[in-house]
PDB file of C-alpha atoms in Angstrom:
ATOM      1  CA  UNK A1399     -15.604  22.094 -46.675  1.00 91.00           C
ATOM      2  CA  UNK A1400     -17.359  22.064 -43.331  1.00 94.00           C
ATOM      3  CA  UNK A1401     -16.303  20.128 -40.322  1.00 94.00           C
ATOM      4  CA  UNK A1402     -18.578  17.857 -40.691  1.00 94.00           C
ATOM      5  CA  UNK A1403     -17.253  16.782 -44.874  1.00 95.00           C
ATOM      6  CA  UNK A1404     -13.899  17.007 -43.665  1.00 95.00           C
ATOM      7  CA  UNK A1405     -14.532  14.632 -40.981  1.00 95.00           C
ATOM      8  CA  UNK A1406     -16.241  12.418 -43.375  1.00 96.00           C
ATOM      9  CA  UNK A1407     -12.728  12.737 -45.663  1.00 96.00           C
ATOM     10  CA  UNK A1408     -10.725  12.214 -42.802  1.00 96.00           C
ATOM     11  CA  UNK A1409     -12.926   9.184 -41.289  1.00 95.00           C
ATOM     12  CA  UNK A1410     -13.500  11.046 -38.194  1.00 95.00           C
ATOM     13  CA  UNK A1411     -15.864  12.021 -36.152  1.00 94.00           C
ATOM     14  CA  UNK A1412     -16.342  16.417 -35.931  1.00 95.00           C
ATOM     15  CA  UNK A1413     -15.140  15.864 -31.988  1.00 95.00           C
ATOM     16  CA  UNK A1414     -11.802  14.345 -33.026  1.00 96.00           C
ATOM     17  CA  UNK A1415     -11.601  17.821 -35.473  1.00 96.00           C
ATOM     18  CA  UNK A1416     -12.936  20.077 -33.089  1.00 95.00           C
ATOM     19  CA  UNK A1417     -10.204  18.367 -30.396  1.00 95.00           C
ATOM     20  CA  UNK A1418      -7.018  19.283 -32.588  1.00 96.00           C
ATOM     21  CA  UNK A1419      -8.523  22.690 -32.987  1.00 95.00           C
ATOM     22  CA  UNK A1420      -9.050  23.121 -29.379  1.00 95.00           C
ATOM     23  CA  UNK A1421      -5.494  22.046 -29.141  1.00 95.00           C
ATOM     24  CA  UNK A1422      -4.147  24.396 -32.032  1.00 94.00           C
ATOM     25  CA  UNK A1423      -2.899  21.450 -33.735  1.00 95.00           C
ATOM     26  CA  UNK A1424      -5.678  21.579 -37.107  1.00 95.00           C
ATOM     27  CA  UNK A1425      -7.260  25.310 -37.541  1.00 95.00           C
ATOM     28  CA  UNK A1426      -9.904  25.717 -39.269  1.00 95.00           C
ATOM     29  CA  UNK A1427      -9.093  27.984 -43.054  1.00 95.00           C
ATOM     30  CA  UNK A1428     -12.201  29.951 -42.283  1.00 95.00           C
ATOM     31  CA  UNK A1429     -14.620  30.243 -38.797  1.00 93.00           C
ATOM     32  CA  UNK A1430     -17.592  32.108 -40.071  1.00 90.00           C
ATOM     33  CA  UNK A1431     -18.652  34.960 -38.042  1.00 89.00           C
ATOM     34  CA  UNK A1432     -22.422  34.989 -38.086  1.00 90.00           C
ATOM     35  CA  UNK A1433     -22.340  31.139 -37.197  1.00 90.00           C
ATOM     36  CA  UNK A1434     -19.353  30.258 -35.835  1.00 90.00           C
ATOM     37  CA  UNK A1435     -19.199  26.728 -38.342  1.00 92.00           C
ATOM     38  CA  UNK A1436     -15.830  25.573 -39.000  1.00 93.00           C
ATOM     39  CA  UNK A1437     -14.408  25.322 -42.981  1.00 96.00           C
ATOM     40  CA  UNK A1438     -11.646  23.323 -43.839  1.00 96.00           C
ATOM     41  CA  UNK A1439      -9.187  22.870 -47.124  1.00 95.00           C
ATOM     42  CA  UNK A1440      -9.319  19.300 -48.476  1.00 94.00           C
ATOM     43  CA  UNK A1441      -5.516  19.577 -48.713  1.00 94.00           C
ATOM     44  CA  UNK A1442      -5.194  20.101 -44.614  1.00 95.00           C
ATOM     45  CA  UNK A1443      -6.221  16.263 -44.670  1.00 95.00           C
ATOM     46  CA  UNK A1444      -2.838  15.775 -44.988  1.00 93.00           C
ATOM     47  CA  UNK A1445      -2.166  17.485 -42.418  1.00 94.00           C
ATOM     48  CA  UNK A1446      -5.025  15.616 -39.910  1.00 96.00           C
ATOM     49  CA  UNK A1447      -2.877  11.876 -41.340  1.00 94.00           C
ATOM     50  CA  UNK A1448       0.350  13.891 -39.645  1.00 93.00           C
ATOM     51  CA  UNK A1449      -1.438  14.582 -36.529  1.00 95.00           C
ATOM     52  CA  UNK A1450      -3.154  11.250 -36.382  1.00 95.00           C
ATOM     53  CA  UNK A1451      -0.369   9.129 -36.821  1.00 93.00           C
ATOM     54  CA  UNK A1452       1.840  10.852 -34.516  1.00 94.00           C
ATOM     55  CA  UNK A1453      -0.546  10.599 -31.631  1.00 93.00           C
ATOM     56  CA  UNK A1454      -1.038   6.966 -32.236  1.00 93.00           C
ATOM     57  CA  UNK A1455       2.735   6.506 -32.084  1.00 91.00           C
ATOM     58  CA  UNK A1456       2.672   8.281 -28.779  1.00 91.00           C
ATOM     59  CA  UNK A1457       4.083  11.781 -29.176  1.00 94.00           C
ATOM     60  CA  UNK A1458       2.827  14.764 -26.719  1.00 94.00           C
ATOM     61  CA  UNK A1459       0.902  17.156 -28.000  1.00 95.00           C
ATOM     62  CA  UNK A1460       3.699  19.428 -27.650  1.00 94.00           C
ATOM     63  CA  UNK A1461       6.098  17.089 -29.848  1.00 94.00           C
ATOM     64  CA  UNK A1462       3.689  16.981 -32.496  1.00 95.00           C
ATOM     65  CA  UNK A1463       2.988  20.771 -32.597  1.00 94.00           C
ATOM     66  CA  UNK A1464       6.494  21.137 -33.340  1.00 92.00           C
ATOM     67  CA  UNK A1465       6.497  18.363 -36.468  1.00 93.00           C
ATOM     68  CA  UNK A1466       3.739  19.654 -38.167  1.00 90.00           C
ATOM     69  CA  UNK A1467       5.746  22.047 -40.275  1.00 89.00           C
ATOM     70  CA  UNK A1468       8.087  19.407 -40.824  1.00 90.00           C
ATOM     71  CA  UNK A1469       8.819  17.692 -43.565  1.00 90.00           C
ATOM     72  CA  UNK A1470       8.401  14.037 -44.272  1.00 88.00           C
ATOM     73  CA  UNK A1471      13.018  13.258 -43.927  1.00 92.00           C
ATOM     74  CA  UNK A1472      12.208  14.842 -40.084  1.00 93.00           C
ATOM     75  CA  UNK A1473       9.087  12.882 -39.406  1.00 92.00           C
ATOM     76  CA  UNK A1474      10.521   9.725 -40.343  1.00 92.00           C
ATOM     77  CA  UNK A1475      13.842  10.628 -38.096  1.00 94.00           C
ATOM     78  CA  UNK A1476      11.248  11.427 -35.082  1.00 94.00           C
ATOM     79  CA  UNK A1477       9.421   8.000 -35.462  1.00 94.00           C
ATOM     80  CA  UNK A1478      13.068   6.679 -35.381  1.00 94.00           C
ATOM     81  CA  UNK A1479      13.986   8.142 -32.414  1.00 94.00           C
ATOM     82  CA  UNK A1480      10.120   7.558 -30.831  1.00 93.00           C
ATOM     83  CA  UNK A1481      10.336   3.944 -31.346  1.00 94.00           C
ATOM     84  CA  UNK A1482      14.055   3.662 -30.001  1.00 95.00           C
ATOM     85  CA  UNK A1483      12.625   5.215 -26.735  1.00 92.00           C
ATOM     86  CA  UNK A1484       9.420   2.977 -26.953  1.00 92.00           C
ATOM     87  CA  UNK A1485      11.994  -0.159 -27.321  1.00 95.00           C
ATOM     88  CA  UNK A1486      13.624   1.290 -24.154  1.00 95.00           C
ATOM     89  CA  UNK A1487      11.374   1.205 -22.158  1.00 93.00           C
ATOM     90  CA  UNK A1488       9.834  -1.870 -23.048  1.00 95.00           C
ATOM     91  CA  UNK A1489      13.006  -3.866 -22.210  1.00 96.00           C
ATOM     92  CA  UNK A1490      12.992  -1.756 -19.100  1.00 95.00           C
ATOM     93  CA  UNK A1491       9.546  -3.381 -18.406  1.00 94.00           C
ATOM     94  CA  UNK A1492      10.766  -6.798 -19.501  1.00 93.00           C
ATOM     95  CA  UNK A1493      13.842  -6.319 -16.699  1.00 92.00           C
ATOM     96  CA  UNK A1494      11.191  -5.141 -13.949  1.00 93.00           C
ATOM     97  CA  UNK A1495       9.329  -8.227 -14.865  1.00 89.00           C
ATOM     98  CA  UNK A1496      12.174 -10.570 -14.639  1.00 88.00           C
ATOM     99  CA  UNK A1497      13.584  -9.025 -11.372  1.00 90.00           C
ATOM    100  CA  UNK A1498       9.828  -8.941 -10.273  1.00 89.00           C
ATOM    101  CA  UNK A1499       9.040 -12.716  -9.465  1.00 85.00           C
ATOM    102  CA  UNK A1500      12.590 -12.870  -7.681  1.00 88.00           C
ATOM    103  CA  UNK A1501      12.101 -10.585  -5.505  1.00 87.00           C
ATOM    104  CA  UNK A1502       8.602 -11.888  -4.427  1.00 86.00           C
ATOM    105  CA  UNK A1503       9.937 -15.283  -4.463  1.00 87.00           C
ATOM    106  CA  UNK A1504      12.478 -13.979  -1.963  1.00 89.00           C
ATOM    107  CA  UNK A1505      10.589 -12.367  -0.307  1.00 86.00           C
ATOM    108  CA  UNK A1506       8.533 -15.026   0.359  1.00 86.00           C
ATOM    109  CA  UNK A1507      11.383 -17.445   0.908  1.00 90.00           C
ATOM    110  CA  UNK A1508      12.175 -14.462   3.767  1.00 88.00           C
ATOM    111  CA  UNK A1509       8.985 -14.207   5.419  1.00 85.00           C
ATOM    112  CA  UNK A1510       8.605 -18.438   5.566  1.00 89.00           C
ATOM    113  CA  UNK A1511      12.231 -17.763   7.634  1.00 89.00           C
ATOM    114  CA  UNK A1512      10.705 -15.210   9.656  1.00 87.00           C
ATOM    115  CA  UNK A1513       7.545 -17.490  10.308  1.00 88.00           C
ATOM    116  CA  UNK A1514       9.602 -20.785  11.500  1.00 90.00           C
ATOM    117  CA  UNK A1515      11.601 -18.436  13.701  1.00 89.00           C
ATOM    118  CA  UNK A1516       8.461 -17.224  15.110  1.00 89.00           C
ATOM    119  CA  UNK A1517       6.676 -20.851  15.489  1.00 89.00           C
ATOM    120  CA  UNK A1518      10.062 -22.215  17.374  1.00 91.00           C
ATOM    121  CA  UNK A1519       9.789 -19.400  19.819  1.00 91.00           C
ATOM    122  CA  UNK A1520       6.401 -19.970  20.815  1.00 91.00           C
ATOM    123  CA  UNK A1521       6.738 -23.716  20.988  1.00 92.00           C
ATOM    124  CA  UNK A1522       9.550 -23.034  23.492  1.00 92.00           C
ATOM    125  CA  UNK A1523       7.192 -20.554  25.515  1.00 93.00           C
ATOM    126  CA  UNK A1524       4.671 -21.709  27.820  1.00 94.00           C
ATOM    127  CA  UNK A1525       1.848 -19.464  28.092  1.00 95.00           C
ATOM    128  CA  UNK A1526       0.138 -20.957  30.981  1.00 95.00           C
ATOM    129  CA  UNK A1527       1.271 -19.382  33.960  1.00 94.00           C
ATOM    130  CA  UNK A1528       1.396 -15.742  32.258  1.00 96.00           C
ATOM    131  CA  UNK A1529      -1.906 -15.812  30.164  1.00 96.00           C
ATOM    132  CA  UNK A1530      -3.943 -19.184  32.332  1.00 95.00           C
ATOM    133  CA  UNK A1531      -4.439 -20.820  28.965  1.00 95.00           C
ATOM    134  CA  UNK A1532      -4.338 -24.350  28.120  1.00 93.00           C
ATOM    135  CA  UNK A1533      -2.838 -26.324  24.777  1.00 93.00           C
ATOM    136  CA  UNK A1534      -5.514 -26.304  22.972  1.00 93.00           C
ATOM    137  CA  UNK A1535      -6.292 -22.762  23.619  1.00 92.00           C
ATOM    138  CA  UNK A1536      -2.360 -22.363  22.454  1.00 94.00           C
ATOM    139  CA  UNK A1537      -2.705 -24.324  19.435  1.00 92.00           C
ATOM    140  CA  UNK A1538      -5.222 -21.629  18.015  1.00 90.00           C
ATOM    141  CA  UNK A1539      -3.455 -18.610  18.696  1.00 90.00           C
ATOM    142  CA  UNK A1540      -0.335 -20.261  17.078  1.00 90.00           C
ATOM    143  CA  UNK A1541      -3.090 -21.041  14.260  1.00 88.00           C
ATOM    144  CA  UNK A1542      -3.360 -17.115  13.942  1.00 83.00           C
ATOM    145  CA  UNK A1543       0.056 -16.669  13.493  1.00 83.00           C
ATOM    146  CA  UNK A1544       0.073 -19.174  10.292  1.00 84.00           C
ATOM    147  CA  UNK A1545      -2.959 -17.096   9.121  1.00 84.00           C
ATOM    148  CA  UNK A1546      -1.166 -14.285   9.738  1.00 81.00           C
ATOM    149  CA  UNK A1547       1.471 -14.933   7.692  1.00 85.00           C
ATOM    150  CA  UNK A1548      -0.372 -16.780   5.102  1.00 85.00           C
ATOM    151  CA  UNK A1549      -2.300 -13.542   4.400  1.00 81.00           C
ATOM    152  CA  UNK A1550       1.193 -11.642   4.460  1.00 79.00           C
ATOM    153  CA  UNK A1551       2.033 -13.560   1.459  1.00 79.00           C
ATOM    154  CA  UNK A1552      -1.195 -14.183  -0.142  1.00 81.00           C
ATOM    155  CA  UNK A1553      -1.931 -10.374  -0.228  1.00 76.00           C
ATOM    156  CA  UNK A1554       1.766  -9.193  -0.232  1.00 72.00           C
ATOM    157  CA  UNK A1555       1.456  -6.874   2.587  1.00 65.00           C
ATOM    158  CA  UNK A1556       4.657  -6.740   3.509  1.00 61.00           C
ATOM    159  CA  UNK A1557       3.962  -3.984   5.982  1.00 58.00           C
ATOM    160  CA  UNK A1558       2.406  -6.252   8.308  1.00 54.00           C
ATOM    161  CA  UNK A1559       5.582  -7.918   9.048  1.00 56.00           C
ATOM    162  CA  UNK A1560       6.704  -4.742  11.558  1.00 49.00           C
ATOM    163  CA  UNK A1561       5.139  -5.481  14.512  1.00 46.00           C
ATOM    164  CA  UNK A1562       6.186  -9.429  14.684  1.00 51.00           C
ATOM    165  CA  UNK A1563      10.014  -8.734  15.898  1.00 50.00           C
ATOM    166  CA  UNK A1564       9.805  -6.946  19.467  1.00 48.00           C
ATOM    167  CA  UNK A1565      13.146  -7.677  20.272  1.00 47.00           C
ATOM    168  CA  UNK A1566      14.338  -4.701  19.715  1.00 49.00           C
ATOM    169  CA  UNK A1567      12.207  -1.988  20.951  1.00 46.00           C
ATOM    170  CA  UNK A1568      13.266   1.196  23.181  1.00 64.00           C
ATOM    171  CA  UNK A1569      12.850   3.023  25.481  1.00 72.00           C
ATOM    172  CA  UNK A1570      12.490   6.061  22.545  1.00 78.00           C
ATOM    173  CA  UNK A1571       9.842   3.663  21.137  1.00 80.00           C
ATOM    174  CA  UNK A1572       7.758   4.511  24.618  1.00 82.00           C
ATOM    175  CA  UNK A1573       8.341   7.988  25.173  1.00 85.00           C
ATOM    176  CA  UNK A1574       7.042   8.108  21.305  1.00 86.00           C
ATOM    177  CA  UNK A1575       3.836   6.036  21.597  1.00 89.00           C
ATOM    178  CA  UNK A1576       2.818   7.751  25.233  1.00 89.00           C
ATOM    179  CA  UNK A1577       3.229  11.448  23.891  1.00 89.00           C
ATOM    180  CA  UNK A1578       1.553  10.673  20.184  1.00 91.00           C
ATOM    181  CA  UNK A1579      -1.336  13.330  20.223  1.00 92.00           C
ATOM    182  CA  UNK A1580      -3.159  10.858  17.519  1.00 92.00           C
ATOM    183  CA  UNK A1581      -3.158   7.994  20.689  1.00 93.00           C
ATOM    184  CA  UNK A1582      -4.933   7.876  23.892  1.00 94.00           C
ATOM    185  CA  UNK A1583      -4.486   5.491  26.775  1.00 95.00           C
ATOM    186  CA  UNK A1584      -7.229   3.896  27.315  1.00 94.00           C
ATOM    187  CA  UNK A1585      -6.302   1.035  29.635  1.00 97.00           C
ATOM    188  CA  UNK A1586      -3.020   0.776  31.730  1.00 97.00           C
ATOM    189  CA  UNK A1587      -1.817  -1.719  34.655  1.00 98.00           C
ATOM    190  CA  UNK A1588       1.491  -1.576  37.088  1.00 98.00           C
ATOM    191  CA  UNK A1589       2.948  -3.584  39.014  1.00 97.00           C
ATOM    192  CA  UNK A1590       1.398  -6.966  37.779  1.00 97.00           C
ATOM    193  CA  UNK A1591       2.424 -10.409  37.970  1.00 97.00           C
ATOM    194  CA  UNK A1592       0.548 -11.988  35.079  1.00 97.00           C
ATOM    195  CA  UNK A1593      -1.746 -11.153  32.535  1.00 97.00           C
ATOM    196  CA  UNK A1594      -4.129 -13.486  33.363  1.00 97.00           C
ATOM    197  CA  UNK A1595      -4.902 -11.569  36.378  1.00 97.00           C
ATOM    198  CA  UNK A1596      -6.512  -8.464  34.790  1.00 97.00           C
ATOM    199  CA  UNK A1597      -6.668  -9.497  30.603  1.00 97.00           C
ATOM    200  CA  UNK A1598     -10.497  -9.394  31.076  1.00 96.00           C
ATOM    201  CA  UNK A1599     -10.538  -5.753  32.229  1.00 97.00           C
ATOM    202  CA  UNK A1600      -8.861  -4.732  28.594  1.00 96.00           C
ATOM    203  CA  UNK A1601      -9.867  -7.833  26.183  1.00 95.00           C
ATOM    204  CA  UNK A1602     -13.382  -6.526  24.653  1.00 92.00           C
ATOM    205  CA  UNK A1603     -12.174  -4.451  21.720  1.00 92.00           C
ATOM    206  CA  UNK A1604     -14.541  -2.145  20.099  1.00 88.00           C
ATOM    207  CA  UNK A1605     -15.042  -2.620  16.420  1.00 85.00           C
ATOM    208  CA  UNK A1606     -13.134  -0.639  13.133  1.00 84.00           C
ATOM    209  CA  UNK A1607     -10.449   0.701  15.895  1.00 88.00           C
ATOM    210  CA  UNK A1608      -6.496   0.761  15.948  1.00 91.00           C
ATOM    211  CA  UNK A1609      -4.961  -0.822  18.918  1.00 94.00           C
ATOM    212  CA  UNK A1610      -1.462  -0.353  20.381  1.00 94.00           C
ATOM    213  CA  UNK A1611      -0.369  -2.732  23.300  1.00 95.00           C
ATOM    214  CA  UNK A1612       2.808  -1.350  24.839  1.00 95.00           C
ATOM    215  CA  UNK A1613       4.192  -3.606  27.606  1.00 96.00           C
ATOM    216  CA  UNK A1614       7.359  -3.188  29.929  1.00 95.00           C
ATOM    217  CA  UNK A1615       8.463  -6.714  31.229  1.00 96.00           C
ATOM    218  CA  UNK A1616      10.808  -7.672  34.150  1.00 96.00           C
ATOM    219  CA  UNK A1617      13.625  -9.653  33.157  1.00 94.00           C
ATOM    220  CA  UNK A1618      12.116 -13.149  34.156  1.00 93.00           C
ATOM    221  CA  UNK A1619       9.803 -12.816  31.500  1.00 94.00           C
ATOM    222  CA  UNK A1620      12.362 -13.132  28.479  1.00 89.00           C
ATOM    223  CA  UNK A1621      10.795 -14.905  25.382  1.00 92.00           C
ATOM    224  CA  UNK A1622       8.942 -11.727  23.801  1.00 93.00           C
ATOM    225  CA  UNK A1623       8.278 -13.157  20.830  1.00 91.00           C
ATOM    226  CA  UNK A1624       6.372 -16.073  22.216  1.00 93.00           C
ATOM    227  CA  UNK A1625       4.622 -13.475  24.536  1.00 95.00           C
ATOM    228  CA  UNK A1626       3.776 -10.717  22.030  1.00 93.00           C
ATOM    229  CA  UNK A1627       2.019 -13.306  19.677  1.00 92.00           C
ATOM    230  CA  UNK A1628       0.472 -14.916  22.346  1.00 94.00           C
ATOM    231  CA  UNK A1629      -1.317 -11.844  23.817  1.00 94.00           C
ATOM    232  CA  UNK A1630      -1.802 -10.612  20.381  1.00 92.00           C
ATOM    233  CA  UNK A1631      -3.755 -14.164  18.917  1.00 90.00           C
ATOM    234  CA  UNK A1632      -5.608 -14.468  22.415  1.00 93.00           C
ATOM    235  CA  UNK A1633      -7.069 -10.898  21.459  1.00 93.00           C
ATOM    236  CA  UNK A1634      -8.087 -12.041  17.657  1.00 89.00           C
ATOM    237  CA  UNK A1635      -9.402 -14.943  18.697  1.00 88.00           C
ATOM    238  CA  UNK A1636     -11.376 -12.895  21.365  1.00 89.00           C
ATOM    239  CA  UNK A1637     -12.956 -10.454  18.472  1.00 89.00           C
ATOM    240  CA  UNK A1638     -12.540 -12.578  15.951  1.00 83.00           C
ATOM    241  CA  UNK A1639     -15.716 -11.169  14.505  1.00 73.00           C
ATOM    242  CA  UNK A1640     -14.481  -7.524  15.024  1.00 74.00           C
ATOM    243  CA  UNK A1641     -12.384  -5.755  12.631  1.00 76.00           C
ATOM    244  CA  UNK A1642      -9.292  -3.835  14.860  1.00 74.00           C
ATOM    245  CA  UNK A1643      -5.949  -2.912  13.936  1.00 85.00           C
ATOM    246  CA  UNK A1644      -3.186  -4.499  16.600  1.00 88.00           C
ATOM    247  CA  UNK A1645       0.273  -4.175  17.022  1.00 90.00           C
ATOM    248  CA  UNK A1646       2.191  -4.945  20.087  1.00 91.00           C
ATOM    249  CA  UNK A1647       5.409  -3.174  21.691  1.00 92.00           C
ATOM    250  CA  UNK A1648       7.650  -4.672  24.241  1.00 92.00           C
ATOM    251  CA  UNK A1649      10.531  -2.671  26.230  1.00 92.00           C
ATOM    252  CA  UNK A1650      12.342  -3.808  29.338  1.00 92.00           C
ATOM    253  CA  UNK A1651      11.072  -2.961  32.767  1.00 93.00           C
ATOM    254  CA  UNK A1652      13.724   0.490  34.533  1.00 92.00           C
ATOM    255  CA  UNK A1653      12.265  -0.646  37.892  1.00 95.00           C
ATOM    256  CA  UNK A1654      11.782  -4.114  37.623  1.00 95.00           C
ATOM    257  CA  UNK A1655       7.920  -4.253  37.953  1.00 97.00           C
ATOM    258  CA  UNK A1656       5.747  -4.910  35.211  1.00 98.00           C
ATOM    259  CA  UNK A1657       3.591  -2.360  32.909  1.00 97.00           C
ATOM    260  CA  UNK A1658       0.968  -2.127  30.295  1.00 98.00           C
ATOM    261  CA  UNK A1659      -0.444   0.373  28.247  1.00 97.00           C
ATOM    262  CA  UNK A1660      -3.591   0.351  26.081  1.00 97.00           C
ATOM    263  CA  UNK A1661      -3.346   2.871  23.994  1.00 96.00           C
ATOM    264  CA  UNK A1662      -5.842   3.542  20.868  1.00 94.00           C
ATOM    265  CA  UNK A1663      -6.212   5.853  17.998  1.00 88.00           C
ATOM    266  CA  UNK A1664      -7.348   9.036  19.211  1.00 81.00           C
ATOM    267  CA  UNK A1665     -10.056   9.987  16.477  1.00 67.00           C
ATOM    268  CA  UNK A1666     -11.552   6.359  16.980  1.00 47.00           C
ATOM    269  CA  UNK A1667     -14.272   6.355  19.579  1.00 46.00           C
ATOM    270  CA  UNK A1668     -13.221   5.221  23.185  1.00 43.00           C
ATOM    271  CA  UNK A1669     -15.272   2.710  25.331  1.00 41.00           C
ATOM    272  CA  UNK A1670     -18.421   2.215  23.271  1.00 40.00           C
TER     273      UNK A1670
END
């Protein structure tokens, strides 16, 4: 028969045929030498029912190679075994699925924890002496922060949630952002009393860029949380119609006076 009647036996098309012989799974009886056309045994349809049914059900082409001499007592004993591993993983699946929506609703539950933590500190920092801005000013930037984390749990970006807790940076932390050959400094202040005093010398962000705002504060400015988020909404709000990367950093002051680097990715263009 040629490939293309035995494809019409085995209601196939010849690429399906020409497939298992490709993958030494349904030779051909006879590969003519002036032509190169395929012939195949009516009987080896049994054979393509074998193969076909087997890759339905999932077996590797490897699997199957190794069932096609066997006989019918075997093949019935690998199904068996095929579908206990199929049933496996499917309550596997059905576990991941369950555990799944805990763990975001947890999560979740988490980040909302994380959020009124955040809100309290700012409501207990006033930003007006350190960044000259008013309460309605104040009121937006803590507006970003609810964005903030509404898109944390509206996208699930779980990432984002690093930057928010800078009471725990280092003095390591520093040393690692200053000597990162991927950052450059593009901005940097010493010895400062308040933000306000030079925040439009640094504030116009150029546009697609990754920003890192490392600070060292004197002790008498203590609420870091209410000043990290601060600085950081006063900055979206700023280029709101910019897209940037920011993350802030916060250490304690060695000498008592306060700094602040600008630092930015180094293969991003600096000071368009």
């Amino acid at each position: 028969m040629t490939i293309k009647e035995f494809s019409n036996l085995c209601g196939c098309n010849p690429q399906t045929i020409r497939y298992y012989d490709r993958m030494n799974l349904l030779k051909p009886v006879k590969v003519d030498d002036w032509t190169g056309y395929r012939f195949y045994d009516e009987r080896q349809a049994l054979d393509f029912v074998k193969i076909k049914n087997l890759q339905t059900a999932g077996f590797t082409i490897d699997e199957i190679k190794e069932l096609l001499d066997a006989d019918n007592e075997a093949i019935y004993e690998a199904f068996t075994k095929k579908i206990k591993e199929q049933e496996d993983r499917l309550n596997a699946m059905l576990e991941i699925q369950k555990s799944y929506q805990s763990e975001i609703t947890e999560m979740t539950k988490k980040i909302e924890e994380v959020r009124a933590e955040i809100i309290m500190r700012m409501e207990d920092y006033n930003p007006s002496l350190e960044f000259g801005i008013g309460n309605a000013t104040y009121d937006h930037v803590k507006g970003q922060v609810d964005d903030f984390f509404d898109s944390i749990i509206k996208n699930r970006d779980y990432n984002k949630l690093e930057y928010i807790d800078n009471d725990e940076n280092s003095e390591e932390i520093k040393q690692d952002l200053l000597n990162d050959p991927n950052l450059v400094t593009c901005y940097e202040k010493h010895g400062w009393d308040a933000v306000k005093d030079f925040y439009d010398e640094f504030s116009d962000l150029n546009d697609s860029q990754e920003y890192m705002l490392l600070f060292e504060l004197a002790s008498d400015k203590s609420n870091w949380t209410g000043f990290a988020n601060t600085i950081l909404g006063m900055l979206i709000l700023k280029n709101k119609a910019r897209k940037r990367k920011l993350d802030c950093k916060i250490n304690n002051s060695k000498d008592g006076n306060n700094h602040f680097w600008l630092l930015i990715r180094k293969n991003d263009e600096v000071g368009k």
